[in-house]
């Protein structure tokens, strides 16, 4: 079955204008229930973007051996964190899934074997952000996992195979953080928005410059970019969703940044829109 045949299974996946692509710095799960300048930034993004037919999210918080895509009709809201107020655990984001979209991803991606998943759902890397963008929870959400055995280049190349979804009304969102070093969090500055260590500012600015210059090769080979980047990306899972976003940039598209501030010294909330 071809991708075209699969999409005819549901009229909602007709051809559309090319959707933007987002990378969101999601930060603390508490952003799900707080109203601050970051959540307002996400909300504003939703007002700019044409309402999608579905969302395909690549979250830092779903790492797997192999590549999977959620394929259930009713994905659960996953509270994949600990030590937070009960109010946060009470939050549900009851968006539907889309078996049609999952099937299309499985059938279309050729460079790796994508398998359906019926157990995961929507983790906080996705719902803590998307509930501010689309609070009605009426847009289907599908998640694509991060195979921790793949190289950054392999993730980048996989992302390119998803590009056709953008003209099917699918909003692709990478969710992580450009700077994400929990071991070095300045807990005494946790409430001070805009506070970042010098190396965090350096790393964030370097990555932004590479994005603006379309130097995707350097972004893929981030481990060779120096000490500041090594501190900013001690493990890859929060950085890799950015590669899924930049890989989808077309030649005629520009980049804009929002929520471009550090928090707690060693995290950055910088978000990227490509359109």
Tab-separated table of N, CA and C in Angstrom, residues 61-155:
chain	number	residue	atom	x	y	z
A	61	UNK	N	11.678	12.135	25.603
A	61	UNK	CA	11.341	11.216	26.688
A	61	UNK	C	10.813	9.865	26.229
A	62	UNK	N	10.979	9.570	24.937
A	62	UNK	CA	10.638	8.222	24.480
A	62	UNK	C	11.818	7.663	23.707
A	63	UNK	N	12.710	7.005	24.428
A	63	UNK	CA	13.867	6.345	23.834
A	63	UNK	C	13.619	4.838	23.799
A	64	UNK	N	13.957	4.245	22.682
A	64	UNK	CA	13.692	2.830	22.492
A	64	UNK	C	14.854	2.154	21.774
A	65	UNK	N	14.848	0.863	21.810
A	65	UNK	CA	15.756	0.081	20.977
A	65	UNK	C	14.981	-0.271	19.714
A	66	UNK	N	15.316	0.363	18.627
A	66	UNK	CA	14.498	0.304	17.432
A	66	UNK	C	13.628	1.547	17.364
A	67	UNK	N	12.930	1.725	16.246
A	67	UNK	CA	12.087	2.903	16.047
A	67	UNK	C	10.628	2.493	16.053
A	68	UNK	N	9.836	3.195	16.857
A	68	UNK	CA	8.422	2.876	17.009
A	68	UNK	C	7.570	4.116	16.795
A	69	UNK	N	6.318	3.880	16.435
A	69	UNK	CA	5.353	4.964	16.292
A	69	UNK	C	4.069	4.531	16.993
A	70	UNK	N	3.499	5.433	17.787
A	70	UNK	CA	2.265	5.091	18.503
A	70	UNK	C	1.137	4.903	17.500
A	71	UNK	N	0.404	3.799	17.640
A	71	UNK	CA	-0.573	3.423	16.625
A	71	UNK	C	-1.970	3.185	17.206
A	72	UNK	N	-2.175	3.594	18.454
A	72	UNK	CA	-3.471	3.356	19.076
A	72	UNK	C	-4.441	4.508	18.793
A	73	UNK	N	-5.739	4.216	18.906
A	73	UNK	CA	-6.754	5.247	18.677
A	73	UNK	C	-6.870	6.209	19.855
A	74	UNK	N	-6.601	5.721	21.058
A	74	UNK	CA	-6.760	6.537	22.258
A	74	UNK	C	-5.495	6.438	23.121
A	75	UNK	N	-4.473	7.238	22.808
A	75	UNK	CA	-3.230	7.162	23.584
A	75	UNK	C	-3.421	7.682	25.005
A	76	UNK	N	-2.751	7.042	25.942
A	76	UNK	CA	-2.822	7.483	27.325
A	76	UNK	C	-1.916	8.683	27.564
A	77	UNK	N	-2.245	9.468	28.582
A	77	UNK	CA	-1.386	10.556	29.027
A	77	UNK	C	-0.385	9.983	30.022
A	78	UNK	N	0.891	10.043	29.683
A	78	UNK	CA	1.925	9.428	30.515
A	78	UNK	C	2.544	10.469	31.439
A	79	UNK	N	2.569	10.170	32.719
A	79	UNK	CA	3.189	11.051	33.709
A	79	UNK	C	4.564	10.469	34.052
A	80	UNK	N	5.493	10.698	33.149
A	80	UNK	CA	6.814	10.076	33.228
A	80	UNK	C	7.806	10.976	33.960
A	81	UNK	N	7.523	11.208	35.243
A	81	UNK	CA	8.377	12.049	36.088
A	81	UNK	C	8.038	11.755	37.540
A	82	UNK	N	8.802	12.282	38.448
A	82	UNK	CA	8.541	12.050	39.866
A	82	UNK	C	8.836	13.272	40.704
A	83	UNK	N	8.191	13.345	41.874
A	83	UNK	CA	8.484	14.405	42.820
A	83	UNK	C	7.785	15.726	42.586
A	84	UNK	N	6.699	15.706	41.809
A	84	UNK	CA	5.982	16.936	41.509
A	84	UNK	C	4.631	16.955	42.228
A	85	UNK	N	3.962	18.111	42.279
A	85	UNK	CA	2.669	18.207	42.959
A	85	UNK	C	1.607	17.311	42.317
A	86	UNK	N	0.666	16.864	43.130
A	86	UNK	CA	-0.390	15.981	42.644
A	86	UNK	C	-1.168	16.624	41.509
A	87	UNK	N	-1.288	17.942	41.544
A	87	UNK	CA	-2.014	18.651	40.494
A	87	UNK	C	-1.486	18.299	39.107
A	88	UNK	N	-0.177	18.111	39.014
A	88	UNK	CA	0.428	17.796	37.730
A	88	UNK	C	0.066	16.374	37.286
A	89	UNK	N	0.028	15.444	38.242
A	89	UNK	CA	-0.312	14.059	37.918
A	89	UNK	C	-1.788	13.904	37.549
A	90	UNK	N	-2.586	14.878	37.969
A	90	UNK	CA	-4.015	14.826	37.644
A	90	UNK	C	-4.319	15.273	36.222
A	91	UNK	N	-3.350	15.897	35.577
A	91	UNK	CA	-3.583	16.421	34.230
A	91	UNK	C	-3.722	15.277	33.227
A	92	UNK	N	-4.741	15.380	32.409
A	92	UNK	CA	-4.931	14.457	31.298
A	92	UNK	C	-4.983	15.273	30.006
A	93	UNK	N	-4.391	14.726	28.950
A	93	UNK	CA	-4.487	15.349	27.638
A	93	UNK	C	-5.078	14.292	26.707
A	94	UNK	N	-6.404	14.236	26.636
A	94	UNK	CA	-7.085	13.123	25.957
A	94	UNK	C	-7.202	13.276	24.442
A	95	UNK	N	-6.130	13.705	23.801
A	95	UNK	CA	-6.145	13.808	22.334
A	95	UNK	C	-6.257	12.416	21.727
A	96	UNK	N	-6.953	12.285	20.613
A	96	UNK	CA	-7.008	10.985	19.939
A	96	UNK	C	-5.675	10.647	19.285
A	97	UNK	N	-5.478	9.391	18.979
A	97	UNK	CA	-4.348	8.994	18.168
A	97	UNK	C	-4.753	8.971	16.706
A	98	UNK	N	-3.881	8.439	15.861
A	98	UNK	CA	-4.198	8.317	14.437
A	98	UNK	C	-3.512	7.080	13.877
A	99	UNK	N	-4.193	5.942	13.899
A	99	UNK	CA	-3.622	4.743	13.278
A	99	UNK	C	-3.282	4.956	11.807
A	100	UNK	N	-4.061	5.839	11.123
A	100	UNK	CA	-3.778	6.115	9.711
A	100	UNK	C	-2.409	6.770	9.542
A	101	UNK	N	-2.142	7.763	10.364
A	101	UNK	CA	-0.850	8.443	10.290
A	101	UNK	C	0.282	7.489	10.666
A	102	UNK	N	0.069	6.699	11.710
A	102	UNK	CA	1.088	5.731	12.115
A	102	UNK	C	1.392	4.761	10.977
A	103	UNK	N	0.351	4.268	10.311
A	103	UNK	CA	0.548	3.342	9.189
A	103	UNK	C	1.318	3.995	8.056
A	104	UNK	N	1.023	5.265	7.816
A	104	UNK	CA	1.706	5.981	6.752
A	104	UNK	C	3.198	6.118	7.048
A	105	UNK	N	3.528	6.433	8.288
A	105	UNK	CA	4.935	6.531	8.672
A	105	UNK	C	5.624	5.183	8.499
A	106	UNK	N	4.966	4.131	8.938
A	106	UNK	CA	5.540	2.786	8.839
A	106	UNK	C	5.785	2.404	7.386
A	107	UNK	N	4.824	2.699	6.521
A	107	UNK	CA	4.925	2.315	5.116
A	107	UNK	C	5.914	3.174	4.336
A	108	UNK	N	6.081	4.420	4.770
A	108	UNK	CA	6.860	5.375	3.984
A	108	UNK	C	8.345	5.352	4.306
A	109	UNK	N	8.687	5.246	5.563
A	109	UNK	CA	10.095	5.274	5.955
A	109	UNK	C	10.788	3.998	5.474
A	110	UNK	N	11.830	4.167	4.716
A	110	UNK	CA	12.527	3.035	4.115
A	110	UNK	C	13.909	2.775	4.713
A	111	UNK	N	14.509	3.801	5.313
A	111	UNK	CA	15.886	3.654	5.791
A	111	UNK	C	15.980	2.951	7.138
A	112	UNK	N	14.827	2.749	7.746
A	112	UNK	CA	14.819	2.002	8.999
A	112	UNK	C	13.477	1.308	9.134
A	113	UNK	N	13.429	0.298	9.960
A	113	UNK	CA	12.195	-0.452	10.188
A	113	UNK	C	11.422	0.228	11.311
A	114	UNK	N	10.305	0.863	10.983
A	114	UNK	CA	9.452	1.505	11.987
A	114	UNK	C	8.337	0.539	12.343
A	115	UNK	N	8.169	0.306	13.640
A	115	UNK	CA	7.169	-0.645	14.093
A	115	UNK	C	6.073	0.040	14.895
A	116	UNK	N	4.848	-0.495	14.855
A	116	UNK	CA	3.747	0.117	15.606
A	116	UNK	C	3.868	-0.161	17.097
A	117	UNK	N	3.421	0.785	17.901
A	117	UNK	CA	3.439	0.632	19.360
A	117	UNK	C	2.026	0.860	19.892
A	118	UNK	N	1.595	-0.013	20.786
A	118	UNK	CA	0.264	0.100	21.377
A	118	UNK	C	0.323	0.349	22.888
A	119	UNK	N	1.524	0.592	23.436
A	119	UNK	CA	1.681	0.685	24.893
A	119	UNK	C	2.064	2.060	25.398
A	120	UNK	N	2.745	2.872	24.589
A	120	UNK	CA	3.307	4.124	25.101
A	120	UNK	C	2.214	5.164	25.316
A	121	UNK	N	2.006	6.045	24.374
A	121	UNK	CA	1.014	7.096	24.543
A	121	UNK	C	1.611	8.457	24.273
A	122	UNK	N	1.213	9.456	25.089
A	122	UNK	CA	1.706	10.820	24.934
A	122	UNK	C	2.473	11.185	26.204
A	123	UNK	N	3.782	11.338	26.115
A	123	UNK	CA	4.585	11.635	27.305
A	123	UNK	C	4.670	13.140	27.537
A	124	UNK	N	5.266	13.522	28.665
A	124	UNK	CA	5.202	14.938	29.049
A	124	UNK	C	6.030	15.832	28.133
A	125	UNK	N	6.995	15.253	27.417
A	125	UNK	CA	7.721	16.064	26.448
A	125	UNK	C	6.802	16.595	25.368
A	126	UNK	N	5.709	15.880	25.148
A	126	UNK	CA	4.714	16.302	24.160
A	126	UNK	C	3.537	17.027	24.793
A	127	UNK	N	2.849	16.374	25.748
A	127	UNK	CA	1.590	16.968	26.216
A	127	UNK	C	1.781	18.220	27.063
A	128	UNK	N	2.915	18.361	27.754
A	128	UNK	CA	3.107	19.563	28.572
A	128	UNK	C	3.183	20.813	27.710
A	129	UNK	N	3.592	20.628	26.447
A	129	UNK	CA	3.670	21.739	25.492
A	129	UNK	C	2.394	21.848	24.672
A	130	UNK	N	1.960	20.721	24.098
A	130	UNK	CA	0.846	20.754	23.149
A	130	UNK	C	-0.456	21.178	23.823
A	131	UNK	N	-0.605	20.930	25.118
A	131	UNK	CA	-1.844	21.355	25.776
A	131	UNK	C	-1.957	22.875	25.828
A	132	UNK	N	-0.842	23.594	25.683
A	132	UNK	CA	-0.886	25.054	25.594
A	132	UNK	C	-1.119	25.525	24.157
A	133	UNK	N	-0.632	24.737	23.197
A	133	UNK	CA	-0.818	25.102	21.785
A	133	UNK	C	-2.234	24.789	21.337
A	134	UNK	N	-2.714	23.589	21.710
A	134	UNK	CA	-4.045	23.145	21.323
A	134	UNK	C	-4.778	22.614	22.565
A	135	UNK	N	-5.288	23.521	23.396
A	135	UNK	CA	-5.872	23.123	24.681
A	135	UNK	C	-7.129	22.258	24.580
A	136	UNK	N	-7.785	22.236	23.433
A	136	UNK	CA	-9.000	21.434	23.302
A	136	UNK	C	-8.699	19.937	23.189
A	137	UNK	N	-7.463	19.594	22.931
A	137	UNK	CA	-7.046	18.183	22.803
A	137	UNK	C	-7.882	17.448	21.763
A	138	UNK	N	-8.205	18.126	20.675
A	138	UNK	CA	-9.042	17.518	19.643
A	138	UNK	C	-8.276	17.203	18.358
A	139	UNK	N	-6.965	17.413	18.365
A	139	UNK	CA	-6.136	17.114	17.203
A	139	UNK	C	-5.376	15.808	17.460
A	140	UNK	N	-5.438	14.851	16.555
A	140	UNK	CA	-4.741	13.573	16.775
A	140	UNK	C	-3.242	13.768	16.990
A	141	UNK	N	-2.709	13.030	17.946
A	141	UNK	CA	-1.282	13.097	18.277
A	141	UNK	C	-0.664	11.711	18.150
A	142	UNK	N	0.425	11.655	17.399
A	142	UNK	CA	1.202	10.424	17.230
A	142	UNK	C	2.638	10.743	17.624
A	143	UNK	N	3.288	9.830	18.330
A	143	UNK	CA	4.688	10.018	18.702
A	143	UNK	C	5.581	9.025	17.972
A	144	UNK	N	6.751	9.517	17.592
A	144	UNK	CA	7.796	8.690	16.984
A	144	UNK	C	8.935	8.588	17.981
A	145	UNK	N	9.398	7.387	18.248
A	145	UNK	CA	10.427	7.199	19.269
A	145	UNK	C	11.820	7.542	18.767
A	146	UNK	N	12.730	7.720	19.701
A	146	UNK	CA	14.148	7.926	19.411
A	146	UNK	C	14.896	6.611	19.657
A	147	UNK	N	15.421	6.043	18.615
A	147	UNK	CA	16.226	4.829	18.747
A	147	UNK	C	17.610	5.228	19.255
A	148	UNK	N	17.938	4.830	20.475
A	148	UNK	CA	19.208	5.273	21.068
A	148	UNK	C	20.420	4.568	20.472
A	149	UNK	N	20.193	3.630	19.546
A	149	UNK	CA	21.305	2.997	18.845
A	149	UNK	C	21.663	3.724	17.553
A	150	UNK	N	20.825	4.638	17.118
A	150	UNK	CA	21.092	5.358	15.876
A	150	UNK	C	22.055	6.519	16.110
A	151	UNK	N	22.852	6.823	15.092
A	151	UNK	CA	23.734	7.984	15.149
A	151	UNK	C	22.934	9.246	14.866
A	152	UNK	N	23.461	10.423	15.221
A	152	UNK	CA	22.771	11.668	14.876
A	152	UNK	C	22.478	11.779	13.378
A	153	UNK	N	23.416	11.351	12.555
A	153	UNK	CA	23.193	11.413	11.109
A	153	UNK	C	22.036	10.515	10.685
A	154	UNK	N	21.917	9.347	11.298
A	154	UNK	CA	20.814	8.446	10.968
A	154	UNK	C	19.474	9.042	11.387
A	155	UNK	N	19.438	9.723	12.521
A	155	UNK	CA	18.202	10.405	12.936
A	155	UNK	C	17.839	11.499	11.935
